[in-house]
Structure formats: C-alpha cells, structure tokens
Coordinates of C-alpha atoms in Angstrom, one line a residue:
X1 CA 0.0 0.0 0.0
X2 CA 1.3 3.6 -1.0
X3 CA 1.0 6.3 1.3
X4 CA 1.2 10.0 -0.3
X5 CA 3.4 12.2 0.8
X6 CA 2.5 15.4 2.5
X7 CA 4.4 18.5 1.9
X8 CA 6.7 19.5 4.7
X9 CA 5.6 22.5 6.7
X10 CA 7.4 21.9 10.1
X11 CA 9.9 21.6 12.3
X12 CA 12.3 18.5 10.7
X13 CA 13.2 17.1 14.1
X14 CA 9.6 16.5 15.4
X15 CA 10.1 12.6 12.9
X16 CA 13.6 12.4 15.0
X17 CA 11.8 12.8 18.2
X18 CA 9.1 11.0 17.6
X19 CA 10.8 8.3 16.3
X20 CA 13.2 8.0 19.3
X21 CA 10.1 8.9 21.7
X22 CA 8.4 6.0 20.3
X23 CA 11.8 3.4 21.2
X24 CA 12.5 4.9 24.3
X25 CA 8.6 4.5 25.2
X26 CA 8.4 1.1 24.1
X27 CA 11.3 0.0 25.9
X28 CA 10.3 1.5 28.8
X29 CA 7.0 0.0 28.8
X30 CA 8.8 -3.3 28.4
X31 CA 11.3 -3.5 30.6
X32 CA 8.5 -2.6 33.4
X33 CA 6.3 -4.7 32.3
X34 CA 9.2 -7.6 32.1
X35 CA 9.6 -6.7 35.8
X36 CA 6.4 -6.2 36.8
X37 CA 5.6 -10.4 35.2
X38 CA 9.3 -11.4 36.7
X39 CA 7.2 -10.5 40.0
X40 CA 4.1 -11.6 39.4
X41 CA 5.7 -15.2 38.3
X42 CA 7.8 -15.6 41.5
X43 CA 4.6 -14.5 43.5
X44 CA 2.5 -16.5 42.5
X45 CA 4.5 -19.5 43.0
X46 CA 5.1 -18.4 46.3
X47 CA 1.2 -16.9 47.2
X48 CA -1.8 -18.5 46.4
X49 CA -4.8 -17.2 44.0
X50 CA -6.8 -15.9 47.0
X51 CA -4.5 -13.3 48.2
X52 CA -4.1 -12.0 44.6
X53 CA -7.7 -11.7 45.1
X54 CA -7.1 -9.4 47.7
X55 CA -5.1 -7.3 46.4
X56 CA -7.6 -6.9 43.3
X57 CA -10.2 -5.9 46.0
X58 CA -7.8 -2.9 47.1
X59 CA -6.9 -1.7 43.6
X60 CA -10.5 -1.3 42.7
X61 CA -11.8 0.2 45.7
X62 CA -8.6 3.0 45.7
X63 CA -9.4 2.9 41.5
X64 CA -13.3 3.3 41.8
X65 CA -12.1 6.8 43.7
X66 CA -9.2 8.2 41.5
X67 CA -11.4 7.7 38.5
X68 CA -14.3 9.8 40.1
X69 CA -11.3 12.9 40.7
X70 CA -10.0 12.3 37.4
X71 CA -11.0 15.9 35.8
X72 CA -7.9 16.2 33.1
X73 CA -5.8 18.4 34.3
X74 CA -2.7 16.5 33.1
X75 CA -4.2 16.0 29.6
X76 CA -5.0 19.7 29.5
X77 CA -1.5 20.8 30.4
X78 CA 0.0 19.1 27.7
X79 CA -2.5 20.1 25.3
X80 CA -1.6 23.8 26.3
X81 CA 0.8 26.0 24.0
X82 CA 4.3 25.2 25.8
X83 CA 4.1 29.1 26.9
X84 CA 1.6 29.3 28.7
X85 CA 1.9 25.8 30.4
X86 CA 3.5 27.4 33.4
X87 CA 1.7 29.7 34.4
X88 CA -0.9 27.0 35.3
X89 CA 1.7 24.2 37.6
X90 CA 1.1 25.7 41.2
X91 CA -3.1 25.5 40.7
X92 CA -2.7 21.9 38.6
X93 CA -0.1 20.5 41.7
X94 CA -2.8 21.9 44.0
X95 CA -5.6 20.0 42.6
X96 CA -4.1 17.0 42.1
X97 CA -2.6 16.8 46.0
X98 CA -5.9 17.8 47.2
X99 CA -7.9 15.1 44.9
X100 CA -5.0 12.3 46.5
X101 CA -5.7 13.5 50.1
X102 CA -9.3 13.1 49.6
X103 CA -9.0 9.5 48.3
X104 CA -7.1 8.2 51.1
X105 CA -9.5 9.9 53.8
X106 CA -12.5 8.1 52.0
X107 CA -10.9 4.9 51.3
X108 CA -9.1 4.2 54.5
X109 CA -12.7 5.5 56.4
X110 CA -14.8 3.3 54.3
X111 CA -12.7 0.1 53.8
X112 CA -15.4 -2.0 56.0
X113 CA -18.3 -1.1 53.9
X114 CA -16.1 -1.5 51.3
X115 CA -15.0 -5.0 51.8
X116 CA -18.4 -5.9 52.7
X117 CA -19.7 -5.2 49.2
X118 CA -17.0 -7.2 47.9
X119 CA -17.3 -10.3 50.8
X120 CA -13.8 -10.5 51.4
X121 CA -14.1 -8.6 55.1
X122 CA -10.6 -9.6 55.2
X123 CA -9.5 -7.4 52.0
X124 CA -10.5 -4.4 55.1
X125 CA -6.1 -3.9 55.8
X126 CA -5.4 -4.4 52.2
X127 CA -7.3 -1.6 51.3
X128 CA -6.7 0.8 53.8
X129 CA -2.9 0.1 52.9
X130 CA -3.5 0.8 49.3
X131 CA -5.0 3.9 50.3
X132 CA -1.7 5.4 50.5
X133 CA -0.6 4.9 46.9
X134 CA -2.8 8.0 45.4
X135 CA -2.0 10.1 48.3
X136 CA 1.6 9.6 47.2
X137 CA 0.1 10.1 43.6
X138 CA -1.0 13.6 44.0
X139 CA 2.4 15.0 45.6
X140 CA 4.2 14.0 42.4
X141 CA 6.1 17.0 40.7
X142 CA 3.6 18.6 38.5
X143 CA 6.4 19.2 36.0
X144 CA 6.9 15.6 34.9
X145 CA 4.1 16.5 32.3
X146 CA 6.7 18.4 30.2
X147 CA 8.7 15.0 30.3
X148 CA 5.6 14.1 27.2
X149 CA 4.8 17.1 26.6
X150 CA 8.3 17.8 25.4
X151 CA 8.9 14.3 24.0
X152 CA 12.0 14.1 26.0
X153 CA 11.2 10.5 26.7
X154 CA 14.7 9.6 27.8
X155 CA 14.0 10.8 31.3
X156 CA 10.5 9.0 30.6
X157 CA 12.3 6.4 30.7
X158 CA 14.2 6.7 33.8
X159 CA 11.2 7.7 35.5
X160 CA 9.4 4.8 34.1
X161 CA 11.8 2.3 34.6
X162 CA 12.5 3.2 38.4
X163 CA 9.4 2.7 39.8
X164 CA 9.2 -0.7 37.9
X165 CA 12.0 -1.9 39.9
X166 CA 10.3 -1.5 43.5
X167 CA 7.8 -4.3 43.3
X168 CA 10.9 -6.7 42.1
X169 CA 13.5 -5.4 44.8
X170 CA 10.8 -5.4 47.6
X171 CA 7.9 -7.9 47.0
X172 CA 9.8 -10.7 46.3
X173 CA 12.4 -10.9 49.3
X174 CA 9.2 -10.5 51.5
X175 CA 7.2 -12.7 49.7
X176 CA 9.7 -15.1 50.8
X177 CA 9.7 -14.0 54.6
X178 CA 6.2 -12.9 55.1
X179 CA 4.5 -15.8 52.5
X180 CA 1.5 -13.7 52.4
X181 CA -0.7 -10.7 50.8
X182 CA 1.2 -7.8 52.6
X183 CA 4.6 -8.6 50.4
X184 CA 2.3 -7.6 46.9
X185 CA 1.2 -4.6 49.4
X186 CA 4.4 -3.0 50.4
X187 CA 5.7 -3.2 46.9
X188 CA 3.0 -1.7 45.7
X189 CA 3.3 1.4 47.8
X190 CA 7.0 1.1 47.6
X191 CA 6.6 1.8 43.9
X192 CA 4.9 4.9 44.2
X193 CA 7.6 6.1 47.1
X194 CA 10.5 5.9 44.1
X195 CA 8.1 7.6 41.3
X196 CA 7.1 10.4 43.9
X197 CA 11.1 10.3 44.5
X198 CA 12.3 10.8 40.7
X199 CA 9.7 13.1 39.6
X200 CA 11.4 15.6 41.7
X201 CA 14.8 14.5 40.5
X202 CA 14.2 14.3 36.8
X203 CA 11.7 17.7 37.1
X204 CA 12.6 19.5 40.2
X205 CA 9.7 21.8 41.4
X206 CA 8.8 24.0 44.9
X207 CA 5.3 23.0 45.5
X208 CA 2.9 25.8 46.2
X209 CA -0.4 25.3 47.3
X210 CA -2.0 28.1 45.4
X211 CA -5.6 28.0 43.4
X212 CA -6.0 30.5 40.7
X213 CA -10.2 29.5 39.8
X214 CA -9.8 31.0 36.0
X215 CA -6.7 29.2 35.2
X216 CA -8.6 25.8 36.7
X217 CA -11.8 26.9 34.4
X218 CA -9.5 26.6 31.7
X219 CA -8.0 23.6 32.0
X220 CA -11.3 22.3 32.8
X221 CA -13.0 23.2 29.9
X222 CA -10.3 20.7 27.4
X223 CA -10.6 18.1 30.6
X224 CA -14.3 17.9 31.5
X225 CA -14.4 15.5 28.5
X226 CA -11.5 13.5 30.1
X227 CA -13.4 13.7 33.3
X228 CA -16.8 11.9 31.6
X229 CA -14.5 9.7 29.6
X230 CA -12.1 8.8 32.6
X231 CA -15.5 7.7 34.3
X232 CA -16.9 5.8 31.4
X233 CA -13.4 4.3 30.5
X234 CA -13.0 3.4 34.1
X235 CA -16.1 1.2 33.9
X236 CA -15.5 0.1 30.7
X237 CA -12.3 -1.4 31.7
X238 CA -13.5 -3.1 35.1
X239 CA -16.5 -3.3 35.0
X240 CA -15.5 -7.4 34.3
X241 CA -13.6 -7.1 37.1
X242 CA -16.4 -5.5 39.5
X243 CA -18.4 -8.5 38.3
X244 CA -15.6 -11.1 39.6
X245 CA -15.0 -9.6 42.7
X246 CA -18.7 -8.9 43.6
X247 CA -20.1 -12.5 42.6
X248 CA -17.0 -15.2 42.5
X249 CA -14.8 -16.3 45.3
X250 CA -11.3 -14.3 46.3
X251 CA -9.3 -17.8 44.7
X252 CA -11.4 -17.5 41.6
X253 CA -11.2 -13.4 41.3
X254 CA -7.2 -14.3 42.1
X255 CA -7.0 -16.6 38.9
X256 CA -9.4 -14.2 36.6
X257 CA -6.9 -11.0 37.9
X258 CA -3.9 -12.8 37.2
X259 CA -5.3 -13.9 33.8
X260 CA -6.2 -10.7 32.7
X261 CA -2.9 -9.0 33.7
X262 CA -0.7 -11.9 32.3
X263 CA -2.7 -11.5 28.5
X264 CA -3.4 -7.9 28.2
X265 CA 0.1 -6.8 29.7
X266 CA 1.8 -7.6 26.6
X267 CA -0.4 -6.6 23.6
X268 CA -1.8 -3.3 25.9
X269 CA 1.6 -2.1 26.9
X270 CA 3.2 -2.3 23.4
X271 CA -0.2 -0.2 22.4
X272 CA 0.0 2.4 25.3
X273 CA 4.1 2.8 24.9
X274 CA 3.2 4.1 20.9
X275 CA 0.0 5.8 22.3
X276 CA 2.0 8.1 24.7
X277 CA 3.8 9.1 21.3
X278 CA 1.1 9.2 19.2
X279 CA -0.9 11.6 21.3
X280 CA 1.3 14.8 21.4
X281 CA 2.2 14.0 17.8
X282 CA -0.7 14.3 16.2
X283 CA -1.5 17.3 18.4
X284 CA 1.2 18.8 17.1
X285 CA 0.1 18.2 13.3
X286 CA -3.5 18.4 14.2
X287 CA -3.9 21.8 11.9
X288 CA -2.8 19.2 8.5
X289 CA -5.6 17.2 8.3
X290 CA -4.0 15.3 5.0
X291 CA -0.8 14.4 7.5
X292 CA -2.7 13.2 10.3
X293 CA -4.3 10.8 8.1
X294 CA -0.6 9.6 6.0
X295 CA 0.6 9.6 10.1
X296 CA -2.4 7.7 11.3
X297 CA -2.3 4.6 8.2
X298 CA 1.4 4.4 9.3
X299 CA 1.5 4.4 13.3
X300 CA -1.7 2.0 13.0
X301 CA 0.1 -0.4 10.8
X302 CA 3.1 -0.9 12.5
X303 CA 1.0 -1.3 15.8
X304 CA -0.8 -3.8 14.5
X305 CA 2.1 -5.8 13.0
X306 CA 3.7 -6.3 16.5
X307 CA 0.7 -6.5 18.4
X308 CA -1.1 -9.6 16.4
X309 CA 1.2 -12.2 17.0
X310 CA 2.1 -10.9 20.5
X311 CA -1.5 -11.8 21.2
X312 CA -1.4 -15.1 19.1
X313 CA 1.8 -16.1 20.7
X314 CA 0.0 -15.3 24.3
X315 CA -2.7 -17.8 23.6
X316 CA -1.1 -20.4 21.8
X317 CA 2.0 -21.0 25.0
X318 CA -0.8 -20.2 27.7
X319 CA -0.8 -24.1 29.0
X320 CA 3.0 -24.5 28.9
X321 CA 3.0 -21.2 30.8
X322 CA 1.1 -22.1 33.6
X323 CA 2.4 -25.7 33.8
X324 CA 6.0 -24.0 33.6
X325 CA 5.9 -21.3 36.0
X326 CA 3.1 -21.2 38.0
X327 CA 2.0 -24.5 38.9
X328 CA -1.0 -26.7 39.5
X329 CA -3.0 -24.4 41.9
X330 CA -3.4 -21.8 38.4
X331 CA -4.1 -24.8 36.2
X332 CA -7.9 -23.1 36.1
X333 CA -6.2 -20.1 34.3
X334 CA -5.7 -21.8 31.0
X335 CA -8.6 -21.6 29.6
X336 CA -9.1 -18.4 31.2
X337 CA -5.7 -17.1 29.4
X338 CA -6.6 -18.0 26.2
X339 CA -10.1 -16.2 26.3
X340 CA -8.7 -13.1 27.5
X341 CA -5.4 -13.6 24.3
X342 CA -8.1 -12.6 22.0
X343 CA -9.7 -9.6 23.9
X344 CA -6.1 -8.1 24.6
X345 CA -6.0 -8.3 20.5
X346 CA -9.5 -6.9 19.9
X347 CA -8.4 -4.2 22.6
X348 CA -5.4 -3.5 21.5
X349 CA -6.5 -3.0 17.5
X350 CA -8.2 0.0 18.6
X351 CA -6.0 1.5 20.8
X352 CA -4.7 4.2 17.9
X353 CA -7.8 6.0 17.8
X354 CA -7.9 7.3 21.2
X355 CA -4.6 9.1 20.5
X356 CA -6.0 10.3 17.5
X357 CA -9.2 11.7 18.6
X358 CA -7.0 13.7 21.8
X359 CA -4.5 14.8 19.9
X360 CA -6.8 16.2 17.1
X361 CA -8.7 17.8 20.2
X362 CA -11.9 15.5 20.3
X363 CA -12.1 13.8 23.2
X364 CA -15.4 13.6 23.2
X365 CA -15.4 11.0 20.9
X366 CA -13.3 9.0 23.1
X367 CA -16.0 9.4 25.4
X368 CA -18.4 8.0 23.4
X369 CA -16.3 5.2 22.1
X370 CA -15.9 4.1 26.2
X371 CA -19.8 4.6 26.5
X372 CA -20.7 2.2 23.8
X373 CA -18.1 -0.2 25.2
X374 CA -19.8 0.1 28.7
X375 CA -23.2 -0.9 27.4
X376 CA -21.6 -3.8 25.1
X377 CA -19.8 -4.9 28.3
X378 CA -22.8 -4.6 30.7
X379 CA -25.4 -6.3 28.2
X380 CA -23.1 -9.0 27.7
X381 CA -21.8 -9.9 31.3
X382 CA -25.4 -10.1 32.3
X383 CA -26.3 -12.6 29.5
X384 CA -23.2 -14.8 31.0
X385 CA -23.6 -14.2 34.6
X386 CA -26.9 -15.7 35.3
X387 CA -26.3 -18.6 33.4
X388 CA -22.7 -19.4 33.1
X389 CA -20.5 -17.6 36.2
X390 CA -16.8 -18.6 35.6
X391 CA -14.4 -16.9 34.4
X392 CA -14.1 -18.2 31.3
X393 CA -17.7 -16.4 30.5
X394 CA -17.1 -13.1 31.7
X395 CA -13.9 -13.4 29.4
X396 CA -16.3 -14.3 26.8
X397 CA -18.1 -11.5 27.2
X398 CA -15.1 -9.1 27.5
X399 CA -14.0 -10.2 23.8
X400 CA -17.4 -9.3 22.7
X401 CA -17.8 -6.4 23.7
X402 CA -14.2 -5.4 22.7
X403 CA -15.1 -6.9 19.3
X404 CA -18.3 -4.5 18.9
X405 CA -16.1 -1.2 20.4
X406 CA -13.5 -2.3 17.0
X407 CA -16.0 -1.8 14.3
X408 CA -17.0 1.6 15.9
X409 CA -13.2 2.5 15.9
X410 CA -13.6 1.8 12.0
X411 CA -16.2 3.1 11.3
X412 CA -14.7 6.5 12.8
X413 CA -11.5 6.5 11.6
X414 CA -12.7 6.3 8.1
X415 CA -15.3 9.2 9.0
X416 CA -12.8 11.3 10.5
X417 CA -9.2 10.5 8.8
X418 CA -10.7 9.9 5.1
X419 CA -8.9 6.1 5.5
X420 CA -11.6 3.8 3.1
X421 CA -12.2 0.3 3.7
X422 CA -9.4 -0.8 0.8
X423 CA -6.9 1.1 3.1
X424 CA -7.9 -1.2 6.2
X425 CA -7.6 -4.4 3.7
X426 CA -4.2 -3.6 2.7
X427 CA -3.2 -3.0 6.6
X428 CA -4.8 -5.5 8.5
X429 CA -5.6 -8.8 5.6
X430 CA -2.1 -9.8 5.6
X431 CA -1.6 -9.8 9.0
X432 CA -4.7 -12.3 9.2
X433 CA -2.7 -14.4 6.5
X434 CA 0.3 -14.2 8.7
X435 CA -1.4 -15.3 11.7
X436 CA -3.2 -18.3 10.2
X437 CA -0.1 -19.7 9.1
X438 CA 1.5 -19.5 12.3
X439 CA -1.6 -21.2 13.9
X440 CA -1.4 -23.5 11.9
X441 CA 2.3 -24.4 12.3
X442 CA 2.3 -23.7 16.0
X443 CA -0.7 -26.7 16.0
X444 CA 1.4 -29.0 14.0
X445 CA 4.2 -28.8 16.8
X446 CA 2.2 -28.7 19.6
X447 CA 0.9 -32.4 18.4
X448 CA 4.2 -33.8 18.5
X449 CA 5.9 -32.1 21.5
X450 CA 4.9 -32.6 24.9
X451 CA 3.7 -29.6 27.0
X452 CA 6.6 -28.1 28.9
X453 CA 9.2 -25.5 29.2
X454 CA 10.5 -26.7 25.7
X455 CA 7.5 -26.6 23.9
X456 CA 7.0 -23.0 25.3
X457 CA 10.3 -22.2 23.6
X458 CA 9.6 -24.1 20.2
X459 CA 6.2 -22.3 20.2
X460 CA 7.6 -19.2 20.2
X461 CA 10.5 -19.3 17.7
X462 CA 8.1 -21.3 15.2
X463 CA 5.3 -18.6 15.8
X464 CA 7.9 -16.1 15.2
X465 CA 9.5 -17.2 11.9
X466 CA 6.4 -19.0 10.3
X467 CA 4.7 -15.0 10.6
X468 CA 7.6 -12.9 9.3
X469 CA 8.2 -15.3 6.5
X470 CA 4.7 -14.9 5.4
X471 CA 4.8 -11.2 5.6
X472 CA 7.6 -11.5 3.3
X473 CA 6.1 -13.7 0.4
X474 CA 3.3 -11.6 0.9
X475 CA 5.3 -8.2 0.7
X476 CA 7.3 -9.3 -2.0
X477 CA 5.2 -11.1 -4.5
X478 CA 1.9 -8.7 -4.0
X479 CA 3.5 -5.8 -3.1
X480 CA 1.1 -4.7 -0.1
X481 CA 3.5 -2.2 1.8
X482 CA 2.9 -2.9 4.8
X483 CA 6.8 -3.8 5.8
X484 CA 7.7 -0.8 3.2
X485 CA 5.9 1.3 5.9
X486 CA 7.6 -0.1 8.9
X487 CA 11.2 -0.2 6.9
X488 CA 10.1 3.9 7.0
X489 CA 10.4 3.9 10.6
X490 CA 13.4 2.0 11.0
X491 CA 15.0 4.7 8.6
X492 CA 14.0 8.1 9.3
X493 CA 16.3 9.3 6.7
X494 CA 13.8 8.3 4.2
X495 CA 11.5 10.5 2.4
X496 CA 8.7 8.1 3.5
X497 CA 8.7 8.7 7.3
X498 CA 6.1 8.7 10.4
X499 CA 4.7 11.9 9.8
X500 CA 5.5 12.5 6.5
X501 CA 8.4 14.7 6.6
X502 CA 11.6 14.6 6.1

C-alpha cells in the first residue's frame, strides 16, 4: 500500500523525536512490564490465588475513587501551547494533592463497607494500605508532564523504569519472609515512594499550594471531556472485574486477575508505549488534516504488525506457561488465558484512535467510544452471569464487547481520517494471513511435543519465523507495503517517514 506524501511545513526534528520517543517508550513499557511479570511469576509461585484476590479488592476500591477525581488536568497541560503551560503548575499540583488526600480519607474510612460489598471482610487492611498509593500520587512534581509534553522520553524512561524496579526489589524478598498478601502490598506502595522520588529528580519543582479559579476553568473546559470519559473508560475497563470480585470467590477473582494482567500486559503495553507518542504528535500536526491521516495509516500499521502475533503467541503458549511457571493451583487459568489472548487483540486494534481523537482535540469522541463499550460490556456480562458464572464467560463477554467497540473504531477512523475500507484491507488482511499460518504451524508442533518448558520455547521461535516469512512472500510477491511502511520507521532518513516529513 502507498502512502502520499505530504508536503513539509514543520519543524524537521519533530520525525527524530518522535521516532526515538516511540523506542524509548516502548522499551520502557517493556522493561516494566518484564519486571512487573518477573514479580508476578515468582509470587504467585510463592502466594496463592486468593491473596491476589485481595489485592484486586484494594486496587479497585482506591481505583473506583481516582477515577471519580480524574478531571484532566494533566491531559489539558500538555494540550496547552508550551508558553503558557506554566503559568498553570502551582493551581494543577494543587488539585491534584488535594484530589489524592481526599482519596485516602474516603478509602481508609470506608474500607469496612467496602469489603463488605466485595465479601472478602478480610480485603479491610489491604485496602486501607492501598489507600496510601494516590496520596503519594497527588504529591508527584507537576512538571513531569513536560517529560511528554516535550517528548523528552529519555528521562521518561528513567522515570518509568524506576518505579518498575520496586515491586521486584521489595515484593519478592518479602514474599519469601512474610509468605502472604502484605509482600504484593508493600511493593505496591513502595513503587509509588520511588516515582514520587524521581519526579522531583528528573523535574525538580517547589510545591505551592496556590488556586487560581480561572486558570482551573481553563484547564477544565479541554478536561471535563476526560473527566466523563475517565469515568466511562473506568467502567468500561472493570467493570468485568467488578463482576468477579462482587459474585466469584477471592481464589477464583485471584485466577481471573492474574489472567487478565498476564494477556493484556503484553499486547496493551506495546499499544499504550506508541500511544503516549502518538498523542502529542498528532496534536502537534492536528492543523494538516492530509498528515494526520498519511501519520495515522502508518503508526496503525506498524501497531498492528507487533501486536497480532504478541496476542497469538500469548494464547497459543498459555498451558505450557502455567504448567511452567506457575504450577497446578493456576491450572484453572488456562482456559481463562486464552479467552482473554483474544480480547487483549480486539483491545489492542483500537487503541490508535484514542490518541487520535486527543491529539486532534476531540475527546469527546473518546467518550463516546468508552460509552458504547460500557453498554456492550454490561449487556453482555449479564447474559453470561446468570447462566454461566466462571471466568471463562465473563472473558467471553469481555472479547465481545471489545469486538463491537473495534468496528465503531472503524467506522470513525474512516469518517474522521478519510482512510476507506481498501486502506484497512491492505493493513490489517495480511496480517490475518500471517497469523493463520502461524496457527497452523504452531498446532502442528504442539501435536508432536509434549507440553513443557520446551515446547514454550519451540512455540515461540516457530510462531515467530512462520509469521515474518509470510509477511515477506506476501510483501514481495503482492507488493502490499505494509513492511515498506515499517522499513520507514526504522529509517528516518527516508522520504517516506512517520509523519511525513523529512
């Protein structure tokens, strides 16, 4: 597929930055991530499912609250021209430390009732523990926005990268002394200790508590659509997991947490890494309609290449994993695993759009998007629910709903970017081509190898090779362009590059 060209009307080192931003980010997101499953393996061999059901419990109850604070002010600061972003850090640091002093009142006062919904009435220390990480949140350096806002995304990943470490350096040596739910806790708040830490490092600022009502007004006005959305999102994205906690067991929530985190964490993370990019990007092009769309076919593209056999390669080793390296008290997660493979992918496919619609300053349609996705998700949980409660289902009904949210995304992106339905052929139909063929010859192994740790390994190099050699026939006998594009990237020297410039 060819993409024009656009002319070149700005600065030449925003491809540079974003190009680098886009690494950086990425290997950021992976080497935490790496870290953060490192943990999770080791605990889990050493915890069992029902204490990662309590820590579940805590997230949500300290999540249900940030969400319900959430009124942009980050977003809006980095949407802001960089001059007049300043003037607006003492009243955005203000609001923020206020909104993270007000969760942790609520949450630590209202724990009982809290685990009481939930029926885990021993979840009540978890979450007034737990309560402590937004309060942390709120006291971070208001500057770190300028770390995206700026692209400088080498500190980004510093800052990134640091807190990442905690739950490795302090979970898992108390995991081994404590053998219980408080080691997960502690590294949890440990994390946000180091972030709070760096932030000042990397972007030093002299909190002021000052509150300037017009400058709020206006920061407002851009985020009261990410307030809505944050809500909607929020609901959209756990809402699944509300379900679990409120109507299964804390073992079975455990194995359906775990699950989710294990499948998503590598499709969603690859996606958000290139999102953070994408975002200021295409604000920064927003006023060239005809480059936002050549920058959109391209950043959607290569996002798609990576993430579809990451998800394909998640589902196909998903019983050698858990055989592997977690043992037979997870063996219920299999099945589990490999529902929730496929609703990381359906996830993950629309994951461009959301930068797009910020950066080209509609987030209301983001809003709408998570609205639709809530319904979806709410219409089909309660057809499982009453009929078929495991978590197999409500993973069932997650990939649904995901499922109908992507053909929305579709349907706007051609609306809004001018991309036609031969566009979306030529990106996404050989990347179905690719993946069949590496079903397909992951199946044939998997019949004559025995599950196991060398299995795992065969899956994965076979996977691998069967879907870039496909995507090379294809490329070079038909021509489709979809590795031309990604060549572009890898090559910012080219004429052909991510936002069409030079």
């Amino acid at each position: 597929m060819a993409v024009e060209e656009q002319s070149n009307t700005t600065s030449p080192s925003l491809t540079s930055l974003v190009l680098k931003g886009g690494a950086w980010m990425l290997a950021a997101r992976l080497i935490c991530r790496g870290f953060g499953v490192l943990a999770t393996i080791i605990l889990a061999r050493l915890l069992s499912p029902a204490e990662f059901g309590l820590v579940a419990v805590g997230m949500l109850s300290v999540s249900l609250l940030k969400v319900f604070t959430e009124v942009g002010i980050l977003q809006a600061l980095i949407k802001e021209s960089s001059e007049n972003t300043s003037k607006f850090l003492d009243t955005a640091w203000t609001v923020e430390a206020l909104r993270g002093t007000v969760i942790f009142l609520l949450v630590f006062y209202s724990a009982p009732w809290i685990a009481a919904f939930f029926n885990a009435m021993e979840a009540v220390g978890v979450i007034r523990a737990l309560a402590v990480v937004p309060f942390l949140h709120g006291l971070t350096s208001i500057r770190i926005i300028y770390l995206q806002k700026e692209l400088n995304f080498r500190k980004q990943f510093f800052y990134e990268v640091s807190a990442s470490l905690a739950p490795v350096l302090v979970s898992i040596p108390l995991a081994f002394l404590l053998k219980n739910v408080w080691a997960i806790v502690i590294g949890t708040i440990s994390a946000e200790i180091v972030r709070l830490i760096v932030s000042y490092c990397l972007m030093p600022y002299i909190p002021r508590i000052r509150f300037d009502f017009s400058h709020f007004l206006r920061l407002f006005r851009f985020g009261k659509w990410i307030f809505l959305g944050s809500i909607i999102s929020y609901f959209a994205m756990e809402l699944d997991t509300f379900y679990a906690a409120r109507l299964l067991d804390t073992k079975t929530l455990g194995i359906y947490v775990l699950a989710f985190g294990l499948t998503n964490t590598p499709v969603i993370e690859v996606a958000k890494s290139l999102g953070k990019v994408f975002f200021p990007a295409f604000a920064k092009i927003s006023h060239d309609p005809a480059r936002v769309r050549s920058a959109f076919i391209k950043s959607t593209s290569v996002l798609y290449l990576l993430i579809v056999p990451i998800s394909i390669s998640v589902y196909m080793v998903s019983e050698d994993f858990v055989i592997v390296f977690l043992g037979e008290e997870w063996f219920e997660m299999i099945s589990v695993m490999q529902v929730l493979a496929l609703a990381a992918l359906t996830r993950g496919l629309g994951v461009p759009t959301g930068s797009l619609f910020n950066g080209l300053g509609k987030p209301k349609l983001s809003f709408y998007n998570n609205l639709i996705r809530l319904i979806a998700l709410a219409v089909f949980l309660n057809m499982v629910v009453f009929w078929l409660l495991t978590p197999v289902w409500i993973g069932v009904a997650v990939l649904a709903a995901n499922s109908a949210l992507l053909m929305q995304f579709i349907y706007q992106t051609v609306r809004y970017t001018n991309i036609n339905l031969a566009d979306w052929s030529f990106m996404i139909l050989p990347l179905i081509a690719a993946a069949i063929i590496m079903v397909i010859s992951v199946i044939t192994l998997s019949y004559y190898v025995r599950p196991g740790f060398i299995r795992l390994l065969l899956i994965l190099v076979t996977g691998a090779c069967s879907y870039l050699t496909t995507l090379f026939v294809l490329n070079k006998f038909f021509k489709l362009g979809i590795l031309d594009i990604y060549y572009s990237l890898l090559k910012p020297n080219l004429k052909s590059n991510f936002f069409g410039m030079q």
